[in-house]
PDB file of C-alpha atoms and ligand atoms in Angstrom:
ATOM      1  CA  UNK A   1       2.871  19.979   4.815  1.00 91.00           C
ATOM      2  CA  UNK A   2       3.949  21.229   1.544  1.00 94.00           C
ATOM      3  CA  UNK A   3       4.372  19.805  -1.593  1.00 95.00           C
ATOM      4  CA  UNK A   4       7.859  19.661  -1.686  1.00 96.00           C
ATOM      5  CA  UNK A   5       8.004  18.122   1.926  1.00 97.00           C
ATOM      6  CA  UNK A   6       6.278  14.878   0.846  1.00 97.00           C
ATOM      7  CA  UNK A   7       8.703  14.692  -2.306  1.00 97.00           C
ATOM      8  CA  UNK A   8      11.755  15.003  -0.307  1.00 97.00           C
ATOM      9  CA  UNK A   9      10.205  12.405   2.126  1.00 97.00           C
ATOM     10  CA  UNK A  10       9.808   9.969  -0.564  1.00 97.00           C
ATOM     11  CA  UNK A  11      13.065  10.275  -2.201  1.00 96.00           C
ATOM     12  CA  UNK A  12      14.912   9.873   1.334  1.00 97.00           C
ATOM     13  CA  UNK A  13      13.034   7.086   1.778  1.00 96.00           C
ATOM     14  CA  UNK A  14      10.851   8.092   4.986  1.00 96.00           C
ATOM     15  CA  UNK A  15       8.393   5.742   5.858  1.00 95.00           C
ATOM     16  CA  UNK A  16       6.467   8.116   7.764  1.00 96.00           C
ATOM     17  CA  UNK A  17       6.093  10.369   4.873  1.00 97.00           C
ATOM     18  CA  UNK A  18       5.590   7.952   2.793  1.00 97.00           C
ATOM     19  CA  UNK A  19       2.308   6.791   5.338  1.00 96.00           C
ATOM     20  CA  UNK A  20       1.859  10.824   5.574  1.00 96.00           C
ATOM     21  CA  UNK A  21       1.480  10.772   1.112  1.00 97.00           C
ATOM     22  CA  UNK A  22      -1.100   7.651   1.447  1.00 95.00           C
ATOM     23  CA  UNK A  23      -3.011   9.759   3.740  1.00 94.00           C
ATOM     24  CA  UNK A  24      -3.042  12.652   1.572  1.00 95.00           C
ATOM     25  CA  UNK A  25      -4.397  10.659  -1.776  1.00 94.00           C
ATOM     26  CA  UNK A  26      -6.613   8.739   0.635  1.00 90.00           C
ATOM     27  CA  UNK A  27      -8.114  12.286   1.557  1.00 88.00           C
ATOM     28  CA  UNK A  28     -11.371  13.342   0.156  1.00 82.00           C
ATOM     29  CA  UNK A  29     -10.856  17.058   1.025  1.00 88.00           C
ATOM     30  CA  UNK A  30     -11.145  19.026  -2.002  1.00 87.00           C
ATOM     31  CA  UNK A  31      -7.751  21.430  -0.646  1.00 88.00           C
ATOM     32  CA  UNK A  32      -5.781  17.738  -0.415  1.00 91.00           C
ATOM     33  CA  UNK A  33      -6.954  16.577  -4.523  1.00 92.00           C
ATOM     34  CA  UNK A  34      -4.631  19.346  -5.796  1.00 93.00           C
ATOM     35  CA  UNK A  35      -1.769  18.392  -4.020  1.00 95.00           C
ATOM     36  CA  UNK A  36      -2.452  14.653  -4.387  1.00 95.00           C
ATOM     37  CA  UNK A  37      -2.436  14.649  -8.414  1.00 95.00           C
ATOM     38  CA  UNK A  38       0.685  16.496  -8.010  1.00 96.00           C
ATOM     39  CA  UNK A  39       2.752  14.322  -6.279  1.00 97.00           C
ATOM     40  CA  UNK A  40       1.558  11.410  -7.834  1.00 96.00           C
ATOM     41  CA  UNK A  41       2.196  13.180 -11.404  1.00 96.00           C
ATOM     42  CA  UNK A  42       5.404  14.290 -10.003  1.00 96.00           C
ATOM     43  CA  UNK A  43       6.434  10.217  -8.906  1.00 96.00           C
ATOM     44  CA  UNK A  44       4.906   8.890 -12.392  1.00 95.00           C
ATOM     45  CA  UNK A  45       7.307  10.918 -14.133  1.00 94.00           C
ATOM     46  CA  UNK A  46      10.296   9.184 -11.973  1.00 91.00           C
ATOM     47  CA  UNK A  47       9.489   5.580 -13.718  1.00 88.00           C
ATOM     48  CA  UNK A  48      10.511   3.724 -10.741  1.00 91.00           C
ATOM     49  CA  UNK A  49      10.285   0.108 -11.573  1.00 90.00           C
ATOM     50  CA  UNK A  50       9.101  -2.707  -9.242  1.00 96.00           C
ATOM     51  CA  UNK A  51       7.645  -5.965  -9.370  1.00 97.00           C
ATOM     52  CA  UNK A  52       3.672  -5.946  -8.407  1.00 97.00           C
ATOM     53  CA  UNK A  53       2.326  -9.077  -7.199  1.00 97.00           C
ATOM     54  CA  UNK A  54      -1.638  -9.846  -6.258  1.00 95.00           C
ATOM     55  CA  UNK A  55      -2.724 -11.795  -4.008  1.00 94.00           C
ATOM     56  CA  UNK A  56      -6.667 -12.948  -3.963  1.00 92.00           C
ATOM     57  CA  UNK A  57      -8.689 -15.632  -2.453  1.00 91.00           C
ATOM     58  CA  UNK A  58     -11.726 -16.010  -0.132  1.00 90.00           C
ATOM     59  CA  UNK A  59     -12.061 -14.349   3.172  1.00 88.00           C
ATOM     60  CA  UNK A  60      -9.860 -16.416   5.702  1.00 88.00           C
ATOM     61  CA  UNK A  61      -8.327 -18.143   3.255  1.00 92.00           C
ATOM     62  CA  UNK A  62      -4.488 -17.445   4.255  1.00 93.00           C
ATOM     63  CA  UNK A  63      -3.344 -14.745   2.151  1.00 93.00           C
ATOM     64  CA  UNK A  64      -2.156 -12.370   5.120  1.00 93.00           C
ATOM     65  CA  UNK A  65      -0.517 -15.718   6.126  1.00 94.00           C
ATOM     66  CA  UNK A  66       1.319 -16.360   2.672  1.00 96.00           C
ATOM     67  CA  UNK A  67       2.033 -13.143   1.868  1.00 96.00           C
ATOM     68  CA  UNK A  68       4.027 -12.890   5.601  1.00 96.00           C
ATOM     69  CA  UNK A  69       6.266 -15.900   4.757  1.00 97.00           C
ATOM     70  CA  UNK A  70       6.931 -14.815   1.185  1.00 97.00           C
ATOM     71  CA  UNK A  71       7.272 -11.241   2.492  1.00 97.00           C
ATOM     72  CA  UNK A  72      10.236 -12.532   4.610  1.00 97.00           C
ATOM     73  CA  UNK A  73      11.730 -14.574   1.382  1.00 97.00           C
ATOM     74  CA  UNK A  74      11.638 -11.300  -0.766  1.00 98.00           C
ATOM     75  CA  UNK A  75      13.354  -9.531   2.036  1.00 97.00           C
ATOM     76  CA  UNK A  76      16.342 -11.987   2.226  1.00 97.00           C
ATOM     77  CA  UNK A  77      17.269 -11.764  -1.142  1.00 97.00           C
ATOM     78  CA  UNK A  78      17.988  -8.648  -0.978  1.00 97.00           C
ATOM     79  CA  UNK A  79      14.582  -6.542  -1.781  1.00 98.00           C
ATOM     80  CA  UNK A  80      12.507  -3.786   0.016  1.00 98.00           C
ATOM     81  CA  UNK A  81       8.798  -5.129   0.118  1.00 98.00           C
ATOM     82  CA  UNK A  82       5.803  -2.868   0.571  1.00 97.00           C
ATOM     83  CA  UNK A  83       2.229  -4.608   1.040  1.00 96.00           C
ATOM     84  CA  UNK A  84      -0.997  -2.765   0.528  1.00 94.00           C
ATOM     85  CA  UNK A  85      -3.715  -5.013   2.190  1.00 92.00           C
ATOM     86  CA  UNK A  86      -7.155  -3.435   1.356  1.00 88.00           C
ATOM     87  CA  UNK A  87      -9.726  -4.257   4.140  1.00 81.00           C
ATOM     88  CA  UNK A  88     -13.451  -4.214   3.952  1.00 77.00           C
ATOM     89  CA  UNK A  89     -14.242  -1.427   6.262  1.00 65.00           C
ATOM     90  CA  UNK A  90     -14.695   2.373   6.156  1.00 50.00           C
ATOM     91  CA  UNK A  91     -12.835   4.973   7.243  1.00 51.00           C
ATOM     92  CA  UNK A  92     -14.930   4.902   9.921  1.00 51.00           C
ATOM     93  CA  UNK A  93     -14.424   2.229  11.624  1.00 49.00           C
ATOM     94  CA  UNK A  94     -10.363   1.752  10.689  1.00 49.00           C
ATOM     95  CA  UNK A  95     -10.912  -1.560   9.691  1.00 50.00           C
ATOM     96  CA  UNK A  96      -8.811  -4.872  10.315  1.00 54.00           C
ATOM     97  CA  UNK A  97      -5.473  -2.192  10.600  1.00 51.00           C
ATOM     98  CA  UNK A  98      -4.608  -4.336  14.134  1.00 50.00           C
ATOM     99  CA  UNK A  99      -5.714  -7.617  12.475  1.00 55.00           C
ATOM    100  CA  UNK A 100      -3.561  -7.697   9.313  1.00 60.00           C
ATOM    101  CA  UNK A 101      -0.590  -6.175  11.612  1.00 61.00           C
ATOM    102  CA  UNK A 102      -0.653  -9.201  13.491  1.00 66.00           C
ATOM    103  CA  UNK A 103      -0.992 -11.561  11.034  1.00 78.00           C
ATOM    104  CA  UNK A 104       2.218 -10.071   9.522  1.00 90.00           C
ATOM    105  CA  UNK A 105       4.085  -9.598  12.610  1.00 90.00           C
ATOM    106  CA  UNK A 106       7.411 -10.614  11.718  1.00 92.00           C
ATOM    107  CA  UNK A 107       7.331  -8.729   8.481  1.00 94.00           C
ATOM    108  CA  UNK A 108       6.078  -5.434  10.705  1.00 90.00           C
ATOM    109  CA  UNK A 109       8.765  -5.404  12.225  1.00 92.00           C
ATOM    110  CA  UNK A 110      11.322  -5.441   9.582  1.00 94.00           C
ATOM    111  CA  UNK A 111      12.794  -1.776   8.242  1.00 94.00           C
ATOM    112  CA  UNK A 112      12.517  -3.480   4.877  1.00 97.00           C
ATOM    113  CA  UNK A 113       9.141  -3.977   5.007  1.00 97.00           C
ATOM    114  CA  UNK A 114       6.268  -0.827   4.695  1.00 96.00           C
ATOM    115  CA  UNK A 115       2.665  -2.666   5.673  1.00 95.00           C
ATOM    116  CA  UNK A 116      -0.441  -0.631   4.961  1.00 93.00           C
ATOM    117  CA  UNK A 117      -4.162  -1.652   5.190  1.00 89.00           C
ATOM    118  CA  UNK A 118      -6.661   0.864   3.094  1.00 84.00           C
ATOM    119  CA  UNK A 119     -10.385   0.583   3.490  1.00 82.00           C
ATOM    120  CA  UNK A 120     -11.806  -0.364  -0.003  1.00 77.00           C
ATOM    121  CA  UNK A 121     -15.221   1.369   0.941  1.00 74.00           C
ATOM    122  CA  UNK A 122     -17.247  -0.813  -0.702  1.00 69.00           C
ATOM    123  CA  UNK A 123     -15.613  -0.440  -3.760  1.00 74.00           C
ATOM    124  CA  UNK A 124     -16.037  -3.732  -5.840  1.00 71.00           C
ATOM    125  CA  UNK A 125     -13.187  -5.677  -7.440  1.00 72.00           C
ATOM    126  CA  UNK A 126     -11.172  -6.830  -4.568  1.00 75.00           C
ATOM    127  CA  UNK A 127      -8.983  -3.158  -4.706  1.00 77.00           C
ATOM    128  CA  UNK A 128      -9.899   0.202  -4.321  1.00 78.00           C
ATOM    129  CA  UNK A 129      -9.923   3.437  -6.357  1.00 76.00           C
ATOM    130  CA  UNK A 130      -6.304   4.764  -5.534  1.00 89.00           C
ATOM    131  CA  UNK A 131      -4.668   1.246  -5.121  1.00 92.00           C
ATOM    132  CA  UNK A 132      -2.789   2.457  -8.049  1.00 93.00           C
ATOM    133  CA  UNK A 133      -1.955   5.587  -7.062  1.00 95.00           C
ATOM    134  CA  UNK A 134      -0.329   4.107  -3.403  1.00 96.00           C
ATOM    135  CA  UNK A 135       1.834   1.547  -6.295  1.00 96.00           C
ATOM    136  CA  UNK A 136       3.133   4.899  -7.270  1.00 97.00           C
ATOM    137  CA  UNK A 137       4.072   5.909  -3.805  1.00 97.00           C
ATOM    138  CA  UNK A 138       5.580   2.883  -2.698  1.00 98.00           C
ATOM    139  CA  UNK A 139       7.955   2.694  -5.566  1.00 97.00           C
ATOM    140  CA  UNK A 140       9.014   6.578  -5.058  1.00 97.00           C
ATOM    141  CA  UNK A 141       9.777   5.554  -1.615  1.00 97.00           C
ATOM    142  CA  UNK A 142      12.241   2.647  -2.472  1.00 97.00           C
ATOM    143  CA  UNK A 143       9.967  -0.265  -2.331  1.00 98.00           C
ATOM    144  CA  UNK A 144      11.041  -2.510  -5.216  1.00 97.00           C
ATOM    145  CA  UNK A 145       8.402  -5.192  -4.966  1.00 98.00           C
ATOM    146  CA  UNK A 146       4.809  -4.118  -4.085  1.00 98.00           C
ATOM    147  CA  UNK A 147       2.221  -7.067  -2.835  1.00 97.00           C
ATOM    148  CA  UNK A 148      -1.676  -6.028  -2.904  1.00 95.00           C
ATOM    149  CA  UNK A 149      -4.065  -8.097  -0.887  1.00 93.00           C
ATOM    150  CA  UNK A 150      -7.299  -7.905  -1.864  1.00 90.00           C
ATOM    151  CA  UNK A 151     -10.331  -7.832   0.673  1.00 86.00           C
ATOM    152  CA  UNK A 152     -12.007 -11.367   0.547  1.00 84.00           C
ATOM    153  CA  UNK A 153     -13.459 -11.876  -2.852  1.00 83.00           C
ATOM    154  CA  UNK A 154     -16.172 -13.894  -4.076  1.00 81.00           C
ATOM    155  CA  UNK A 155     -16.017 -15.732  -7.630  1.00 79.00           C
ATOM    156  CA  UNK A 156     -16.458 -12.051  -9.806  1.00 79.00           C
ATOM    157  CA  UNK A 157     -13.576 -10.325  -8.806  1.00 79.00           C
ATOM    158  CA  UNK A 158     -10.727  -9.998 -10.854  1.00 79.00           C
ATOM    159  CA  UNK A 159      -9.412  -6.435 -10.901  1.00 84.00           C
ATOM    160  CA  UNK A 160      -6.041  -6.178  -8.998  1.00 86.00           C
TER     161      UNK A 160
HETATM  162  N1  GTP B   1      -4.526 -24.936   8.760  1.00 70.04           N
HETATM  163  C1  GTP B   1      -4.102 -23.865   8.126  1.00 70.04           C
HETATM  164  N2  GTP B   1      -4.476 -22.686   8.605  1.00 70.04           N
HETATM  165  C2  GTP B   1      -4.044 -21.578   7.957  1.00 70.04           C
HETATM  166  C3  GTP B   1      -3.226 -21.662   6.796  1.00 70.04           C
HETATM  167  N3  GTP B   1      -2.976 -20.397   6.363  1.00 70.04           N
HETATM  168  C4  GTP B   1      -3.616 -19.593   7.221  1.00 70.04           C
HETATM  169  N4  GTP B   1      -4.260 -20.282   8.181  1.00 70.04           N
HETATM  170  C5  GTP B   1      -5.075 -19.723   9.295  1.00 70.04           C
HETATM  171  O1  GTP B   1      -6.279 -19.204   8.746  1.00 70.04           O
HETATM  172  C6  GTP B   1      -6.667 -18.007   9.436  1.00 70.04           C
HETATM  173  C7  GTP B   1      -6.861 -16.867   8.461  1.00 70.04           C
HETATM  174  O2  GTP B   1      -5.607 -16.607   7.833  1.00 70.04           O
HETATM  175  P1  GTP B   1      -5.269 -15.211   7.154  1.00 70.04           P
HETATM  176  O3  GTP B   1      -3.900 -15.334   6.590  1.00 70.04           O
HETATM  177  O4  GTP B   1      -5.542 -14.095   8.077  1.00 70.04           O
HETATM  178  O5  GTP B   1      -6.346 -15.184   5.971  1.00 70.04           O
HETATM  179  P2  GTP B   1      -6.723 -13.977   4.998  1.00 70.04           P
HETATM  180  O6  GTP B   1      -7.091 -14.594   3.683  1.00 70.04           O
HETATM  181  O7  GTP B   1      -5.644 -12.964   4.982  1.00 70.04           O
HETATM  182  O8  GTP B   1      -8.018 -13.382   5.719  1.00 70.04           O
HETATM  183  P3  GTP B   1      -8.787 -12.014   5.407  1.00 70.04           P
HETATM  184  O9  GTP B   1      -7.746 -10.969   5.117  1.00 70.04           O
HETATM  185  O10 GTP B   1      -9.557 -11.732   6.664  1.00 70.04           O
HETATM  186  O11 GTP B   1      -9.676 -12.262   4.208  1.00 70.04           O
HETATM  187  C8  GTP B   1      -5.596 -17.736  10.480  1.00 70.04           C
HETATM  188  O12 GTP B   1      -6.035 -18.177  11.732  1.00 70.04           O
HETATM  189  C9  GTP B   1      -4.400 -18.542   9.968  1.00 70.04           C
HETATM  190  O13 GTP B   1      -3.584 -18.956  11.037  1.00 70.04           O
HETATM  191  C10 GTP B   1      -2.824 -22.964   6.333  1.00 70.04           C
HETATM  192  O14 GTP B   1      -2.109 -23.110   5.339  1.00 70.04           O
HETATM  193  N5  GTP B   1      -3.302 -24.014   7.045  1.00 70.04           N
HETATM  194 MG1   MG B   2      -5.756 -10.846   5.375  1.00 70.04          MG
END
């Protein structure tokens, strides 16, 4: 895909270019890093706005749970929501992708709401490197409030 395919994606709104654009900054492919800091320089200079909420706690402790229902309340007023749930796996092993799907099944389901788990890769601080980056993308995509759960954190953690 080129360039201007993702950015065309993202301003119509696709949600499966939008996944396709995580992908691509998610990539570690030296051909994909070019591309990448393009589109996400060419989305910074948009200045979509949105409201960024983080959500932290223990492993277990009921985020995926509370961030469903207030997923849902977000939605009815009126907003699109887009939730970036960072997992502890790697790539490798795709992580909790079927577990945090299912513990936000009604939200799944809804066309308002864009649910994506990213492997933090033992990155420490509850986030990972691009969780800024996918901000970026949801907001060029339409999403006007943008939840980040955090993998289970300890006492330390603080960055998102
Ligand atoms: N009793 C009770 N159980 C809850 C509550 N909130 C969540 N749970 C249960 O606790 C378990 C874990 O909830 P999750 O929402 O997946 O917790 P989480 O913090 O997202 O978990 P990780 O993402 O794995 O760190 C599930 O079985 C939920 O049904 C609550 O308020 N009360
Ligand atoms: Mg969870």
């Amino acid at each position: 895909m080129n360039l201007i395919d993702y950015i065309k994606g993202l301003q119509k709104n696709d949600r499966s270019i939008l996944s396709k654009s995580i992908t691509l900054i998610e990539s570690s492919l030296t051909k994909d890093k070019e591309k990448s800091v393009k589109l996400i320089n060419h989305c910074l200079k948009q200045k979509h706005k949105s409201l960024r909420i983080g959500i932290t706690g223990t492993p277990g402790v009921g985020k995926s749970t509370f961030i469903e229902a207030l997923g849902q309340k977000i939605i009815n007023d009126g907003n699109k929501v887009a939730v970036l749930a960072i997992d502890p796996s790697s790539h490798i092993s795709n992580g909790s992708i079927l577990g945090d799907k299912t513990r936000m099944q009604q939200l799944s389901n809804s066309t308002n709401a864009f649910i994506r788990p990213s492997p933090s890769e033992g990155h420490l601080g509850g986030v990972t490197y691009n969780t800024k980056d996918l901000i970026t993308l949801c907001e060029a995509a339409g999403y006007n409030v943008i939840i980040i759960e955090t993998v289970g954190v300890g006492q330390s953690e603080f960055l998102v």
